[in-house]
Short mmCIF file of C-alpha atoms in Angstrom, two decimals:
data_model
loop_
_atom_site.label_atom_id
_atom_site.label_comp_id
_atom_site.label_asym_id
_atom_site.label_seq_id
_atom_site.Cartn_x
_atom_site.Cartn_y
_atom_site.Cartn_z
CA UNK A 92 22.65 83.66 -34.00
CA UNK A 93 21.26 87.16 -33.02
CA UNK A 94 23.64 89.80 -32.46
CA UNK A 95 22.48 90.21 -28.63
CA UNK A 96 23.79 86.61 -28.33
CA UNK A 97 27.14 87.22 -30.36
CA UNK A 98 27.30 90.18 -27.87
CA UNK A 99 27.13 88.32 -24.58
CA UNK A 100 29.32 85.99 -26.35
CA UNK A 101 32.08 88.31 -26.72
CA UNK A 102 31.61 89.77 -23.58
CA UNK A 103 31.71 86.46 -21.53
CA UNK A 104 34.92 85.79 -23.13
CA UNK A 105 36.46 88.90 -23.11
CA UNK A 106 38.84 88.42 -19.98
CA UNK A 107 40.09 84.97 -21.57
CA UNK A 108 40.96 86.65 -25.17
CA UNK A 109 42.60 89.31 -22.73
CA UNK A 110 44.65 86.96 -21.28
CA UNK A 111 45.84 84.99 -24.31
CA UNK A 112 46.45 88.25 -25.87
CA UNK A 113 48.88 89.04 -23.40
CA UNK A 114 50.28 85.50 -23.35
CA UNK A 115 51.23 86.56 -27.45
CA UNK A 116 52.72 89.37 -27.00
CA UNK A 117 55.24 91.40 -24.22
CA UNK A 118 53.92 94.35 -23.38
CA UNK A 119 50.59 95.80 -22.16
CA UNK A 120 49.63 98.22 -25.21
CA UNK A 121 50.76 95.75 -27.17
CA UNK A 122 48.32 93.10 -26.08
CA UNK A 123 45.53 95.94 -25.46
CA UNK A 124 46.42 96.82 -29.42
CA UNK A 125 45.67 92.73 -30.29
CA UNK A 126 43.15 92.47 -28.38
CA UNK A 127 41.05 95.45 -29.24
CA UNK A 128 41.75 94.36 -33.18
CA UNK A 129 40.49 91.20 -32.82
CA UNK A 130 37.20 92.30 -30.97
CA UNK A 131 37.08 94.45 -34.00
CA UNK A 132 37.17 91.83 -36.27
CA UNK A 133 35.11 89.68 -34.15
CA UNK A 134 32.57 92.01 -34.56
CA UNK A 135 33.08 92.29 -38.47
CA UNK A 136 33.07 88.49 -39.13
CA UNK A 137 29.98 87.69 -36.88
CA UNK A 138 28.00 86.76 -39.86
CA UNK A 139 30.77 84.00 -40.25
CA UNK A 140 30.20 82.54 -36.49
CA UNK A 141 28.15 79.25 -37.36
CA UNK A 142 27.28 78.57 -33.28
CA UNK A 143 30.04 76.12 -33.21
CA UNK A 144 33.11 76.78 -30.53
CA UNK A 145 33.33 80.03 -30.09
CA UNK A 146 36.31 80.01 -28.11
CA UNK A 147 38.48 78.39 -31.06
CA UNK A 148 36.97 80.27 -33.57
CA UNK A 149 37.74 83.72 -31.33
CA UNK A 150 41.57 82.16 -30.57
CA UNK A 151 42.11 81.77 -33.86
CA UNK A 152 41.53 85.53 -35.10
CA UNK A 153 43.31 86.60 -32.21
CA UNK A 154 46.20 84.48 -33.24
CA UNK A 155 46.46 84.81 -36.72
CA UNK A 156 46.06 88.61 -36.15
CA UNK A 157 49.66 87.91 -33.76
CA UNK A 158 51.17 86.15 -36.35
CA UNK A 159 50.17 88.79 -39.39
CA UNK A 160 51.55 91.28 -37.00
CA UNK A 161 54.71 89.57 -36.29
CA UNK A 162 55.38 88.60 -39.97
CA UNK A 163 55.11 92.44 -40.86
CA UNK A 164 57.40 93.15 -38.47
CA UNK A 165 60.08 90.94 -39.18
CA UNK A 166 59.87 91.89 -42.87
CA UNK A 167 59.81 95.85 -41.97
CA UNK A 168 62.65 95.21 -39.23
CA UNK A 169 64.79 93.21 -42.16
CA UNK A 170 64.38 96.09 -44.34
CA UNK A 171 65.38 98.39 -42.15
CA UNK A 172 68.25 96.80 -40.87
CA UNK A 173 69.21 96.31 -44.12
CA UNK A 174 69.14 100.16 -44.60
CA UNK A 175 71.11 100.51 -41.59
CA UNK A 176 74.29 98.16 -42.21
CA UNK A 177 74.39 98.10 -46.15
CA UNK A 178 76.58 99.77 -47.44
CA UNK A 179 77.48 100.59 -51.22
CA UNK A 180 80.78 102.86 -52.70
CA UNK A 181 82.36 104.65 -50.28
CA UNK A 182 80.34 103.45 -47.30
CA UNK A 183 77.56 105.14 -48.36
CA UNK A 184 74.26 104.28 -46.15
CA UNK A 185 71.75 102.55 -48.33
CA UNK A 186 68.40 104.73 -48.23
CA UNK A 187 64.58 104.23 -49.11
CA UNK A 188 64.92 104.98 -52.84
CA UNK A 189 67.74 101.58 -52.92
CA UNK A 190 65.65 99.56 -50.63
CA UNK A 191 62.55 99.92 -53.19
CA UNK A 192 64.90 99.58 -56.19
CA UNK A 193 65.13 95.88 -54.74
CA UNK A 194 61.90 95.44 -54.03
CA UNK A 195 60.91 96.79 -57.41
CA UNK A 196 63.39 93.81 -58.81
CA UNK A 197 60.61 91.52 -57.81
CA UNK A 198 58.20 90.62 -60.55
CA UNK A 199 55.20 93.09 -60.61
CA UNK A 200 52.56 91.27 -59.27
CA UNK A 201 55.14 90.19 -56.09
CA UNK A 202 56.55 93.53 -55.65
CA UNK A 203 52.94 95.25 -55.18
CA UNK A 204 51.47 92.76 -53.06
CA UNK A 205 54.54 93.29 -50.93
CA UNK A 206 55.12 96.63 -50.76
CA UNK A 207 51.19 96.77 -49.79
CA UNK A 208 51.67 94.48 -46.99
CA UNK A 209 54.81 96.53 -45.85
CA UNK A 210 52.32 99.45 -45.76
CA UNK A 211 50.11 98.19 -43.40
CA UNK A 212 47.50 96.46 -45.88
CA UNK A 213 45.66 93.23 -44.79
CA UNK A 214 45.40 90.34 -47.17
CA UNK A 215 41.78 90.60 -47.58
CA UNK A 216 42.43 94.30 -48.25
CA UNK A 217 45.21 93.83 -50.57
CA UNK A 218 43.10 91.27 -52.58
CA UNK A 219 40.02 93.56 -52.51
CA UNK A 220 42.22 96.77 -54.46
CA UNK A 221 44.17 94.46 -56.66
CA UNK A 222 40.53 92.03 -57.28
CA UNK A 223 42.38 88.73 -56.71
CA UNK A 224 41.84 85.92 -53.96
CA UNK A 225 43.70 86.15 -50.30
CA UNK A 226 45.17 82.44 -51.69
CA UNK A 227 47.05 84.51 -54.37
CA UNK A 228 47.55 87.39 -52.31
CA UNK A 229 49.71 84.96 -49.80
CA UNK A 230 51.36 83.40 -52.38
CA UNK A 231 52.83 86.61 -54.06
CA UNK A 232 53.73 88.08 -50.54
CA UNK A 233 55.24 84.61 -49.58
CA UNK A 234 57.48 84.43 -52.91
CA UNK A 235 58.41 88.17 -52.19
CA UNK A 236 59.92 87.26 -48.85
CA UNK A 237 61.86 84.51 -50.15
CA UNK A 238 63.54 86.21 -52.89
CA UNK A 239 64.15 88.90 -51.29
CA UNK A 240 65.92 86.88 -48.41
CA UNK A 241 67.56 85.02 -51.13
CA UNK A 242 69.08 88.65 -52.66
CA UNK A 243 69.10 90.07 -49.31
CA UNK A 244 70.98 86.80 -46.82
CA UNK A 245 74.73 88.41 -46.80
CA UNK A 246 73.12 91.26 -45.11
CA UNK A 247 71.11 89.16 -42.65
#
Protein backbone atom coordinates (compact mmCIF):
# COMPACT_ATOMS: atom_id res chain seq x y z
CA UNK A 1 0.00 0.00 0.00
CA UNK A 2 1.27 3.56 -0.92
CA UNK A 3 1.45 6.00 1.72
CA UNK A 4 -1.21 8.39 -0.13
CA UNK A 5 -3.57 5.40 0.43
CA UNK A 6 -2.49 4.73 4.19
CA UNK A 7 -3.16 8.54 4.34
CA UNK A 8 -6.75 8.66 3.16
CA UNK A 9 -7.02 5.66 5.22
CA UNK A 10 -6.32 7.33 8.37
CA UNK A 11 -8.08 10.22 7.51
CA UNK A 12 -11.43 8.45 6.59
CA UNK A 13 -11.30 6.91 9.90
CA UNK A 14 -10.22 9.51 11.92
CA UNK A 15 -13.69 10.61 13.47
CA UNK A 16 -14.39 6.79 14.40
CA UNK A 17 -10.82 6.32 16.29
CA UNK A 18 -11.98 9.79 17.82
CA UNK A 19 -14.89 8.44 19.07
CA UNK A 20 -13.67 5.14 20.51
CA UNK A 21 -10.94 7.09 21.99
CA UNK A 22 -13.26 8.93 23.95
CA UNK A 23 -15.42 5.87 24.67
CA UNK A 24 -11.75 4.61 26.62
CA UNK A 25 -11.15 7.18 28.46
CA UNK A 26 -13.15 10.24 30.65
CA UNK A 27 -12.04 13.26 29.73
CA UNK A 28 -11.45 15.28 26.54
CA UNK A 29 -7.48 15.80 26.68
CA UNK A 30 -7.37 12.62 27.74
CA UNK A 31 -8.90 11.03 24.70
CA UNK A 32 -7.28 13.91 22.38
CA UNK A 33 -3.80 12.57 24.22
CA UNK A 34 -4.88 8.66 22.96
CA UNK A 35 -5.91 9.54 20.09
CA UNK A 36 -3.17 11.73 18.78
CA UNK A 37 -0.62 8.72 20.09
CA UNK A 38 -2.13 6.27 18.24
CA UNK A 39 -2.23 8.31 14.88
CA UNK A 40 1.37 8.59 15.79
CA UNK A 41 1.94 5.16 15.89
CA UNK A 42 -0.31 4.51 13.08
CA UNK A 43 1.86 6.40 11.14
CA UNK A 44 5.10 4.60 12.50
CA UNK A 45 3.80 1.02 11.95
CA UNK A 46 2.38 1.63 8.36
CA UNK A 47 4.93 -0.62 6.92
CA UNK A 48 3.15 -3.30 9.18
CA UNK A 49 -0.53 -2.57 7.59
CA UNK A 50 -0.86 -5.75 5.22
CA UNK A 51 -4.34 -4.18 3.41
CA UNK A 52 -6.34 -6.35 5.61
CA UNK A 53 -9.08 -4.54 8.12
CA UNK A 54 -7.91 -1.55 8.81
CA UNK A 55 -10.36 -0.67 11.26
CA UNK A 56 -9.31 -3.68 13.68
CA UNK A 57 -5.90 -3.30 13.09
CA UNK A 58 -6.27 0.77 13.96
CA UNK A 59 -8.70 -0.34 17.21
CA UNK A 60 -6.30 -2.40 18.35
CA UNK A 61 -3.29 0.20 18.72
CA UNK A 62 -5.64 2.53 20.01
CA UNK A 63 -6.60 0.06 22.64
CA UNK A 64 -3.63 -1.47 23.67
CA UNK A 65 -2.13 2.09 23.84
CA UNK A 66 -5.44 2.57 26.68
CA UNK A 67 -4.55 -0.34 28.36
CA UNK A 68 -0.47 0.38 28.51
CA UNK A 69 -1.61 3.68 29.77
CA UNK A 70 -3.89 2.45 32.35
CA UNK A 71 -1.49 -0.31 33.60
CA UNK A 72 1.19 2.52 34.21
CA UNK A 73 -1.07 4.27 36.03
CA UNK A 74 -2.28 1.89 38.37
CA UNK A 75 1.30 0.81 39.11
CA UNK A 76 2.51 4.65 39.56
CA UNK A 77 -0.85 5.40 41.60
CA UNK A 78 0.03 2.08 43.92
CA UNK A 79 3.35 3.43 44.50
CA UNK A 80 2.39 6.48 45.41
CA UNK A 81 -0.23 5.66 47.62
CA UNK A 82 1.97 3.52 49.13
CA UNK A 83 4.27 6.56 49.85
CA UNK A 84 1.41 8.33 51.18
CA UNK A 85 -0.08 5.86 53.95
CA UNK A 86 3.13 3.77 54.86
CA UNK A 87 4.41 4.43 57.53
CA UNK A 88 7.71 3.14 59.33
CA UNK A 89 9.15 4.15 63.21
CA UNK A 90 7.59 6.87 64.54
CA UNK A 91 5.08 7.48 61.77
CA UNK A 92 7.54 8.50 59.62
CA UNK A 93 6.18 9.05 55.83
CA UNK A 94 7.83 6.56 53.57
CA UNK A 95 9.71 8.62 50.71
CA UNK A 96 11.24 7.90 47.13
CA UNK A 97 14.60 6.60 48.37
CA UNK A 98 12.25 3.53 50.50
CA UNK A 99 9.93 3.08 47.65
CA UNK A 100 13.06 2.20 45.27
CA UNK A 101 14.74 0.25 48.10
CA UNK A 102 11.67 -2.17 47.37
CA UNK A 103 11.74 -2.04 44.03
CA UNK A 104 15.47 -2.59 44.02
CA UNK A 105 14.51 -5.98 46.17
CA UNK A 106 13.31 -7.28 42.89
CA UNK A 107 15.79 -9.36 40.99
CA UNK A 108 17.86 -7.15 38.55
CA UNK A 109 16.58 -7.90 35.41
CA UNK A 110 12.72 -7.29 37.04
CA UNK A 111 13.60 -4.27 38.89
CA UNK A 112 15.03 -2.40 35.62
CA UNK A 113 12.45 -3.36 33.32
CA UNK A 114 10.11 -1.94 35.92
CA UNK A 115 11.45 0.98 37.03
CA UNK A 116 11.78 1.77 33.08
CA UNK A 117 8.20 1.24 32.55
CA UNK A 118 7.41 3.44 35.69
CA UNK A 119 9.44 6.10 33.79
CA UNK A 120 7.46 6.34 30.95
CA UNK A 121 9.39 3.69 28.65
CA UNK A 122 7.39 1.58 26.08
CA UNK A 123 8.03 -2.11 25.82
CA UNK A 124 9.47 -1.94 22.47
CA UNK A 125 11.66 0.84 23.89
CA UNK A 126 12.61 -0.88 26.97
CA UNK A 127 13.59 -4.02 24.90
CA UNK A 128 15.49 -1.89 22.33
CA UNK A 129 18.08 -0.26 25.43
CA UNK A 130 18.24 -3.46 27.36
CA UNK A 131 18.56 -5.70 23.56
CA UNK A 132 15.97 -8.29 24.64
CA UNK A 133 12.47 -9.25 23.04
CA UNK A 134 9.04 -7.24 24.10
CA UNK A 135 7.98 -11.19 25.15
CA UNK A 136 10.71 -10.90 27.89
CA UNK A 137 10.27 -7.39 28.44
CA UNK A 138 6.42 -8.26 29.57
CA UNK A 139 7.35 -11.00 31.42
CA UNK A 140 9.91 -9.20 33.75
CA UNK A 141 7.46 -6.16 34.14
CA UNK A 142 4.56 -8.69 34.78
CA UNK A 143 6.63 -10.67 37.60
CA UNK A 144 7.61 -7.14 39.00
CA UNK A 145 3.98 -6.26 39.60
CA UNK A 146 3.20 -9.36 41.25
CA UNK A 147 5.84 -9.40 43.73
CA UNK A 148 5.66 -6.30 44.47
CA UNK A 149 1.81 -6.62 45.20
CA UNK A 150 2.71 -9.69 47.03
CA UNK A 151 5.35 -7.44 49.45
CA UNK A 152 3.26 -4.50 49.01
CA UNK A 153 -0.92 -6.08 49.73
CA UNK A 154 -1.16 -4.86 53.61
CA UNK A 155 -0.74 -1.48 52.21
CA UNK A 156 -3.26 -1.91 49.39
Amino acid sequence: MTRENFDRLLIMHHATLAHIAHAHTSHNEDAQDLLQDTLLLLLEQSGKYNDVNFCGWSYTLLHNLYRNRTRRCNIIEHVDNLAQYHHYNNNDSMDSDDIESIINQLSAPNATAIKMYLNGYQYDEIASQLNISIGTVKSRISRARTQLKVWLKEYR
